[in-house]
Short mmCIF file of C-alpha atoms in Angstrom, two decimals:
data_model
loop_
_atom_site.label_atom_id
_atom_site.label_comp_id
_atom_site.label_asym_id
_atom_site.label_seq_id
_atom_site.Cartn_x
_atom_site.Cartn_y
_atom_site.Cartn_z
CA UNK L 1147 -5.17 30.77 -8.74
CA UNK L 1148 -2.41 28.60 -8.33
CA UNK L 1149 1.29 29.73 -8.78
CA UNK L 1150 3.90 27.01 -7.82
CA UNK L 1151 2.14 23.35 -7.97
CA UNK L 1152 4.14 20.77 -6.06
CA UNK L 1153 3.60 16.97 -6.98
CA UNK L 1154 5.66 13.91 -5.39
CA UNK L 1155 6.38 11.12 -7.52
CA UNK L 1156 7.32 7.63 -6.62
CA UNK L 1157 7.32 6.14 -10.02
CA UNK L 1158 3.96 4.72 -9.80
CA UNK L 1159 1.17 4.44 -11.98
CA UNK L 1160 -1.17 6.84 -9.22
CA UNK L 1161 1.68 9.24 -9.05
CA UNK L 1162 1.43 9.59 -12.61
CA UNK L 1163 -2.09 10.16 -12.11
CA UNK L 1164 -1.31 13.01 -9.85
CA UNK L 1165 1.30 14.43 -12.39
CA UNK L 1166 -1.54 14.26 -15.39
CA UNK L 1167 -3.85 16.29 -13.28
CA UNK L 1168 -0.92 18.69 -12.09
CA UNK L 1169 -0.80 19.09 -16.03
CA UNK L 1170 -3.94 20.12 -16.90
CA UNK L 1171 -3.78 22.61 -13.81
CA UNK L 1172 -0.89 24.04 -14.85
CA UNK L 1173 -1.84 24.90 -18.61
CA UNK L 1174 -5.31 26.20 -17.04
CA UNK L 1175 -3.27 28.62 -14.58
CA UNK L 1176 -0.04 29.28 -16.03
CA UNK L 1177 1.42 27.39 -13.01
CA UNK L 1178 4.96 26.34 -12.35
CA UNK L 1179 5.43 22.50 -11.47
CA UNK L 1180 8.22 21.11 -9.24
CA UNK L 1181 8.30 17.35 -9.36
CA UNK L 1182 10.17 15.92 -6.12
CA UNK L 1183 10.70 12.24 -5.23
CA UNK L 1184 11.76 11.98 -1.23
CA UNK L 1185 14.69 9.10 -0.65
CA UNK L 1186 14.72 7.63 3.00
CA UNK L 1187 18.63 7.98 3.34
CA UNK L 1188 18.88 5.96 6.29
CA UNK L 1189 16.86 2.58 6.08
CA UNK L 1190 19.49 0.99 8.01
CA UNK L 1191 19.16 2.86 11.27
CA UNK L 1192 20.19 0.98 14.77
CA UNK L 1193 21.33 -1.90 12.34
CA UNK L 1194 25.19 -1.86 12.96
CA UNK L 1195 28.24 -0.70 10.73
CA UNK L 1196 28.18 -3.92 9.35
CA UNK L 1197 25.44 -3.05 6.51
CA UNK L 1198 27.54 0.26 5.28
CA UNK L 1199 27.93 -1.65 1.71
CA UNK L 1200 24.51 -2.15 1.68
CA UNK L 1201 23.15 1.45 2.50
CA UNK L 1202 25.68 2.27 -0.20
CA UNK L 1203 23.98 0.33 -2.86
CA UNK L 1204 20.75 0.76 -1.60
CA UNK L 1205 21.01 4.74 -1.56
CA UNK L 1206 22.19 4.11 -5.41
CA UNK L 1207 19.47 2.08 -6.29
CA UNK L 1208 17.26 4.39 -4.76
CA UNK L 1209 19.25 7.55 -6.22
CA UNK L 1210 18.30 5.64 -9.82
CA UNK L 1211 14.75 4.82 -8.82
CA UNK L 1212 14.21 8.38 -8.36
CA UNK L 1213 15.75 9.95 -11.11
CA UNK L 1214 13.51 7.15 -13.39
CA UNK L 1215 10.75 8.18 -11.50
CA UNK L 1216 11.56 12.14 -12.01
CA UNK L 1217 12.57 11.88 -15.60
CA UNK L 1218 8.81 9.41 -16.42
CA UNK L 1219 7.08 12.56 -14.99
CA UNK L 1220 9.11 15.51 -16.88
CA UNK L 1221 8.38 13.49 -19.92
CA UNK L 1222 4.76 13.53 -19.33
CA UNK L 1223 5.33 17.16 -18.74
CA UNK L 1224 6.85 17.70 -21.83
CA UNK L 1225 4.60 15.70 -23.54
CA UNK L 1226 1.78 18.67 -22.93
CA UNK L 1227 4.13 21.30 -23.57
CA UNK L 1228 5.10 22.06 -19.73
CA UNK L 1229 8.19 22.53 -18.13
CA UNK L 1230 8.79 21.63 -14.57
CA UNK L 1231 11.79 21.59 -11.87
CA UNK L 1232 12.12 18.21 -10.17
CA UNK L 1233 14.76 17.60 -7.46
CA UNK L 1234 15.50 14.02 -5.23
CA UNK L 1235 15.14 15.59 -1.45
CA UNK L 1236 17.29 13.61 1.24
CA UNK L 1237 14.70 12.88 3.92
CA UNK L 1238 13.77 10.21 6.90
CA UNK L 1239 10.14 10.83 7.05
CA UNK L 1240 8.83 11.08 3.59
CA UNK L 1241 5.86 13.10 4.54
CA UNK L 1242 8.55 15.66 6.16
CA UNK L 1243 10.19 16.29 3.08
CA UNK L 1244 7.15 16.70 0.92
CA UNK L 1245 5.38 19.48 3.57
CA UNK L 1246 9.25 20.70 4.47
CA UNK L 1247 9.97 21.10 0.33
CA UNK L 1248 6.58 22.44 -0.37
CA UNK L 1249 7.32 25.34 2.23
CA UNK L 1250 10.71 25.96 0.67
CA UNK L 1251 9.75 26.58 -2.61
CA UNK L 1252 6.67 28.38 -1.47
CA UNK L 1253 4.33 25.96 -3.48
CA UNK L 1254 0.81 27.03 -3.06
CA UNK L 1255 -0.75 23.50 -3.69
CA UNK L 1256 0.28 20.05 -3.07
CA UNK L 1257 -0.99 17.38 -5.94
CA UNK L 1258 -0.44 13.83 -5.01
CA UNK L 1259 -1.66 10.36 -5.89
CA UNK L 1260 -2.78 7.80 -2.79
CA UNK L 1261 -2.80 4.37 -3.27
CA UNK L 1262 -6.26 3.93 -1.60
CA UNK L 1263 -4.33 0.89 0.96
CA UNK L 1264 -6.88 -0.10 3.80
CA UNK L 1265 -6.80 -2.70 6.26
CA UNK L 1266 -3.34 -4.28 7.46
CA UNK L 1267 -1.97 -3.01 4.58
CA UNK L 1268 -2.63 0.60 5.67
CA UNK L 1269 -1.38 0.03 9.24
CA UNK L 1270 1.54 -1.69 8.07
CA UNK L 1271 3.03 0.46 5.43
CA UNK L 1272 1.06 3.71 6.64
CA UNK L 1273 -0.18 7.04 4.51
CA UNK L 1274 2.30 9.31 3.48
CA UNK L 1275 -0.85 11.26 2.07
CA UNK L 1276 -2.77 10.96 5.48
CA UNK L 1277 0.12 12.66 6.66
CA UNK L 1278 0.52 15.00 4.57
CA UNK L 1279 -2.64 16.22 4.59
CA UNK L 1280 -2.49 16.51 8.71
CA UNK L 1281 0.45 18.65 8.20
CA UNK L 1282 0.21 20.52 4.80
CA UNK L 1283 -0.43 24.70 5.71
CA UNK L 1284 -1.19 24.50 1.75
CA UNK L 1285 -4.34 22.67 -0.14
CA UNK L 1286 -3.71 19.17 -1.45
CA UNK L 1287 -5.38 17.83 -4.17
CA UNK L 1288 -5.28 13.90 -3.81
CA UNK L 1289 -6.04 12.04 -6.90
CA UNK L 1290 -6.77 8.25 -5.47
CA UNK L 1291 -5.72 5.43 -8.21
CA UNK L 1292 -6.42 1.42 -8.09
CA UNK L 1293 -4.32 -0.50 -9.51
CA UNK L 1294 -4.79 -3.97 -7.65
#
């Protein structure tokens, strides 16, 4: 049913969620899993030249984050006797990179944790899963966690 399974990480405790239930899709399918984790490369946009040190050691702190991230959720993987790809995609819009990767490698099904934020929270830091869900052409299974 489904071939290629596609599941963003961000190192957190629901996207680990989404990577257990990726799991137990994949061993019922056969599927392939590609874990991706998108990095914002330019945070510092319409700030000056002044803050090039910074995006330097910001995009390596983020360059770590993600490969900690990537390597929890290969682990997990491996823990159930899976294999998966993972790759760090280079991206300004997270939700872009996610539906934009997800095309790419022709994934036929989007697994992803939300954080279940409401309120001023929500309009403040926004959805990357609301968004990917508007723009998805694939099915995405959301798996909500709360952790507060």
């Amino acid at each position: 049913m489904f071939n290629h399974i596609l599941v963003p990480i961000d190192g957190s405790e629901t996207s680990m969620l989404a990577v257990s239930k990726a799991s137990g899709l994949a061993l019922a399918f056969g599927s392939r899993i590609t874990l991706i984790h998108v990095i914002d490369n330019y945070p510092f946009i319409g700030v000056g030249a002044d803050y090039a040190l910074g995006q330097n050691e910001y995009l390596a702190a983020a360059t770590a984050s993600a490969n900690a991230a990537l390597a929890r959720g290969v682990a997990a993987l491996a823990a159930e006797g899976l294999h998966s790809d993972q790759r760090v995609i280079d991206g300004h819009v997270v939700h872009e990179g996610i539906v934009d990767t997800a095309i790419a490698i022709a994934a036929d099904l989007i697994v992803m944790g939300s954080h279940g934020r409401s309120g001023i929270e929500k309009l403040l830091l926004g959805s990357v899963t609301q968004r990917v869900l508007q723009d998805a052409n694939m099915p995405v299974l959301v798996v909500k966690g709360d952790f507060n």
